[in-house]
Each structure stands twice: as C-alpha cells, then as structure tokens.
Amino acid sequence: MTRREGRIRAPSAPYVATARYLALFAFACFFLMPVYALLVTALKSPAEVSVVRMWQWPHELSLDNFGIVWPKLREGFANSVMMALPASVISSLLGAANGFVLSKWRFPGADFAFSLILFGMFIPYQAVLIPMFQVMSYTHLRGGLLGLILVHVIYGLPITTLIFRSYFTGISEELIEAAKVDGAGMLRTFIHVALPIAPPAFAVSMIWQFTSAWNDFLFGVLLTNKDRWPITVALNNIAGSQAVPFNEAMASALLACLPTLAVYVLLGRFFMRGLMAGALKG
Amino acid sequence: MMVTQPAPLPAAGIRLDKLGKRFRGGVDAVADLDLAVAPGEFIVLVGPSGCGKSTVLRMIAGLEEVTSGRVFLGDVDVTNELPQRRDVAMVFQSYALYPRMTVHKNMAFGLRMRGTPRVERDRRVLAVARTLGLEPLLGRRPAALSGGQRQRVAMGRAIVREPRVFLMDEPLSNLDAKLRVTVRAQLTLLHQRLGVTTVYVTHDQVEAMTLGQRVAVLRDGRLQQFDTPRALFRDPVNLFVAAFIGSPAMNFVTAAVAGGRVRFAGHSVPLAPDGPLVAADRPVLLGVRPTAFGPPGIAGWPQLTVTPAAPRSPPARSTTRCSCPKSAPGSPSGCRPTWRSRSASR
C-alpha cells in the first residue's frame, strides 16, 4: 500500500486494518474449504482418492477424471443448456413486460396485481409438485423439455417481474411521457424506449433465472423422461451409487457448475451495474 | 444559428374551458381555469411552485386526466384523446432524451412513430439540426452531450415534428444563468420564425415577462390574471400579481386615502386628479415599485430613507434618501396607485 501525504486516519488505523484483513482472510479460507476439496479431488488420480487424504495436494495433476465422467454427463449437459437458456430468456422477457406495465404504464389495480405475482415467490416447490405433475400429464407436456421450460418460465416470473419493476421504477417518468407525446403507444414505448435501457436488469434477471433453472433437480427429475434428464439428475446418478467414486463425483460437479460460472462472468459487469442502477444517475 | 427557413407550420389555438384537476386526496390542483390561446401565440404560465401550472400543461398534453372541464386544440375537443393522438410536442424539464438513441434517432422518433417515410424523416431532421447547429452531433448519444446541447436536441425533437402546439415545461431551468439568457433569446426568434402556438411553463417571472406575448399568472390552481407583460406590470388586478411580478419586488405600505391625497408614515402625496381613488376616503395598501423612486430634491415629494432589500458590495447596509414616488408618465402632477382601487384596500 502506498502512503499518501495528508491522509486523514485514526492513529490506530493500521492495526485495525490489519486485524480486519486477517479476519476476512480467515473467513474466506473457511468458506473456500469445500471448493478446495472439490478442486483437489477432481484432479487426483483414482488410486489417490481417499477420505483420509482428502486435504492432501495430489501427487500429480491428472485430468483423466473429466474424460471419464464427460460421456456420462454429456446428454444431461445438453439437455440443461437447451432447457435453461430458453427458460431464462423467455422468463426475463415476460418479466420485463410485466415490470414495465406495473411501473411505467400502470393500470388500476397494478399494485394488487404485483402483490399477487410476488406471492408466487413464496410458494414452495413441494407444495405444487403433485398438481403440477398432474397438469403436465393431462396436457402431455410431461417427459420432454418443453414442459420443464414452461414450469421454469412461470416459476421465474415473480422474481423477474420484481427485478424489472424495481429497475423501471428508477427510470424517469418524463422519458415515458416523451415517448407518449411523440406518438408511441404502450407496445412501442416498451420496445423502443424501455427495453433498450434495460440491459442491466436483463443481466440480473438472466443470471438469476439461468442459475436457478440450471441447478434445479426436483422439477427436472419429476417432469422429464430419462433421455431428457437435466445435468443435475445425471450428477446425482454419478454420486448416488453404492460406492461413491469421489474423484468422478467432484469432476462432474466441477463440469456442471461451469456454465453458471460462465454466465456470471459474461453478464457480471452488467450485474453490478444493475444493482447500482437505482443508486446512481446515468 | 438560425438560417434556413422551413415553411411556417399551421398553428392551432388552445382553449381551456372550466378546466379542473382534483388529485386523489381531494387536493384541487387546478380549478375552473378558462384560458384561450390564439393560434400562433406564445403564452407563459407562471406562478410559484405548486400553483398547478405544470398540471395545466400536462392536461393539455394529455399526460394528466382532466377532472372537469374541456380542452380544445383548434376546434377539436381533445379532452379524452390519448397524448399520442393530440399532435402536440413537449419539451421536458429533464429533456427526457432517449438515452440509447443517437441525436438523429431521438429527433426522428416522433416522425417514425407517425409513419413518416425514412427519406422525409432524414430530410426534416437534417433541416432542423442545421438551424439549431446540431448537425455535427447527429451521431452522438445524449450521454456525450453537454447540458446546452441536450436542451437543443430536446427543442429539435419537438420542432421536427411540426406539431400544432409546443408545450414547454421549464425547459431552461437546468441551464446555467448565462446560457439561459442566450437560449431565451433564441426561443423568441424561433417562435417568430415558426409561428407555432406555444405554452411555456416557468416559475421564473423574469423568463415569463421576457418570453410571453401574454402571461397567465396562476396561484393555487386559479388564474389570477392573463394579460400582456406590460399590463401585468402596470396594471396588476390584485395584490398577488402585484407582488409576484417585477424584480426587485414591489414595496408595500399601509396608507390612507382622503381628500385627494394618500398619507403614509407621516408623508402625504397628492393623487393624480383623474385617478380612480381621488374621491375615496378609506385605508389602502400602497404599492411602490423600486423603479418609481427618484433622486431626492424634487419639490413637493416626500423624502424617504430606503434600505435595499438585497444589499450589494460595500457598504453592506447603505441607505439612500429618495423621493417617492416618481411621477408616472401621463400623470405629471400626482401619485398614481399601482393597482386598481377594487383590490387596493384590504
């Protein structure tokens, strides 16, 4: 750290800072322990893996595990991508439309409608599991990815609506009015004025939706047939057998979490801006 | 800056008929407002903040629903018409430029929404951009513009539309003082050239007096007086208008009229012989504009000690001895009360 002349600080500041960073470092180490175990185990050769030596660094780094598990995961991985991407895009678009109408093109009872939509967030998965299963069976949507996408779109609507409503609420009312006076109706105001300024909200909503759709296990195993199982089910099948091959399980887990990581990295800078969007102008 | 000469636009008058707005909670923002704006006229709505002037503008634009009364644009009753169908253009206080569009697209947006062909759009945008000196900025986004440039884009966006009515909601309040004066002058020129009916809202009475052909003074949602700036200054209908118009503000003193003279604070001044109060005998409130004071020494006029309300550079509290009041033109021999007799007494 560079020392600057004329810096305003308490005499005890250096000690306090040191203590603070030490504490933070300790916490970080604690929270990173599972990640360490995951990484290390995934990189060990099968012979080296044992519960006793789980904290030891591998003798030699091997990527063999990934090669072993990838064939078992590939189908689930593809299914998950085909399910999570449309689920998050559609849900975000619908959430944007909802949020716009609930904040900037309001109708009588908008607040009541919003409360109702938000209520959907507090319905636990388990409560709707059986009726959902039956509805999907009646409508012949069970088995394929389409039904699963539909379920994730609908289940994501409350949160995406909330995200976009909060975002649009922070947008100047005059902007929407300018569009009205300029001759744009609701749909064209939404498309030409509201959507182009919404990328930060889209980033937040996409990250959230993609992560929750990707990580879902319950709906996936319930509503799809074996050939359409998402990666979470495939993951469970690797780790859930009698003798757990830890190295394979860890390698699979690592592979399975890569896409969410990628989405976060790609959209992350918008994510931060999205969170700050209400606080700062411009 | 203003060189080319597009064809003058067809202007339409505005008529507000017993216009009223009551907000939820029962607050009457505007009440019983009758106002007729001639085609091509530039009028200013002025009043202290919260007087309902912006609400009136927004009701003309269709952004605010009317509680009672009617709004006419030209001969058409547009009271229940959507804003997008009223053919008015509005300049907002915040300019409200579309942030993700270039200057060109911002200005063309209104035409695009109305289905004007692209070639025609480009032609008109370019013509207006040229008159406003915006040509080099057409490819920029609003974020890359200065405040004054943004203001001009907002103006340009309204002009390109060639609407029947311009509505302006304090469009100069975000500019610095110097720029404000420049743009004010340009606005007058622009209006002379385009001849579009314009309703301009401001709380700044200097702006109102310099811009408006006629000025409507509002207070608590009620119209006080609607007249030319000169008439407002010379002949205010009530105490509020008298006090609101003019900078520095008018001075008030309780006085009494009797025997053709007005008496106050031990002084006595003769009234103009043709004045309305000459025969009166009652207490009044005397208003004296700072411009009515003259240098001491005129025979027969009272000598007053005057303390400027806003003292300038040293001496910080200077008092000046003045004669009061200076005789107004046309009444060389007496004091002319600054407002009419009916509102002069309280």
Short mmCIF file of C-alpha atoms in Angstrom, two decimals, chain A residues 105 172-186 188-189 192-193 196-197 199 273, chain B residues 58 63 83-84 88-90 92-101 109-110 112-114 157 161:
data_model
loop_
_atom_site.label_atom_id
_atom_site.label_comp_id
_atom_site.label_asym_id
_atom_site.label_seq_id
_atom_site.Cartn_x
_atom_site.Cartn_y
_atom_site.Cartn_z
CA TRP A 105 -47.73 2.02 -17.86
CA SER A 172 -37.55 8.93 -15.23
CA GLU A 173 -41.29 9.27 -15.76
CA GLU A 174 -40.65 12.04 -18.28
CA LEU A 175 -38.88 9.60 -20.60
CA ILE A 176 -42.03 7.53 -20.94
CA GLU A 177 -44.14 10.66 -21.28
CA ALA A 178 -41.86 11.95 -24.01
CA ALA A 179 -42.49 8.74 -25.92
CA LYS A 180 -46.24 9.10 -25.42
CA VAL A 181 -46.23 12.66 -26.71
CA ASP A 182 -44.02 11.53 -29.58
CA GLY A 183 -46.79 9.20 -30.61
CA ALA A 184 -45.74 5.81 -29.26
CA GLY A 185 -48.31 3.52 -27.71
CA MET A 186 -47.66 1.04 -24.91
CA ARG A 188 -43.80 0.69 -28.97
CA THR A 189 -42.80 2.59 -25.86
CA HIS A 192 -38.20 1.33 -28.40
CA VAL A 193 -37.70 3.15 -25.11
CA PRO A 196 -33.08 -0.55 -24.79
CA ILE A 197 -32.33 0.84 -21.33
CA PRO A 199 -29.76 -4.47 -20.15
CA ARG A 273 -24.39 -2.02 -12.76
CA ARG B 58 -49.79 18.11 -18.72
CA LEU B 63 -50.49 13.17 -19.77
CA PRO B 83 -51.48 12.11 -25.91
CA GLN B 84 -50.12 10.31 -28.96
CA VAL B 88 -48.57 18.34 -29.58
CA ALA B 89 -44.83 18.32 -28.92
CA MET B 90 -43.41 18.77 -25.47
CA PHE B 92 -39.47 18.46 -20.68
CA GLN B 93 -37.54 19.95 -17.82
CA SER B 94 -35.17 16.97 -17.80
CA TYR B 95 -35.22 16.95 -21.64
CA ALA B 96 -36.13 13.25 -21.43
CA LEU B 97 -33.95 12.26 -24.37
CA TYR B 98 -33.97 8.58 -25.19
CA PRO B 99 -30.60 7.50 -23.79
CA ARG B 100 -29.92 4.60 -26.15
CA MET B 101 -30.70 6.53 -29.32
CA PHE B 109 -38.55 9.16 -33.23
CA GLY B 110 -41.78 11.14 -33.28
CA ARG B 112 -41.09 7.36 -37.07
CA MET B 113 -43.95 6.66 -34.69
CA ARG B 114 -46.25 8.56 -37.01
CA ARG B 157 -37.07 16.85 -31.33
CA ARG B 161 -42.48 17.01 -35.52
#
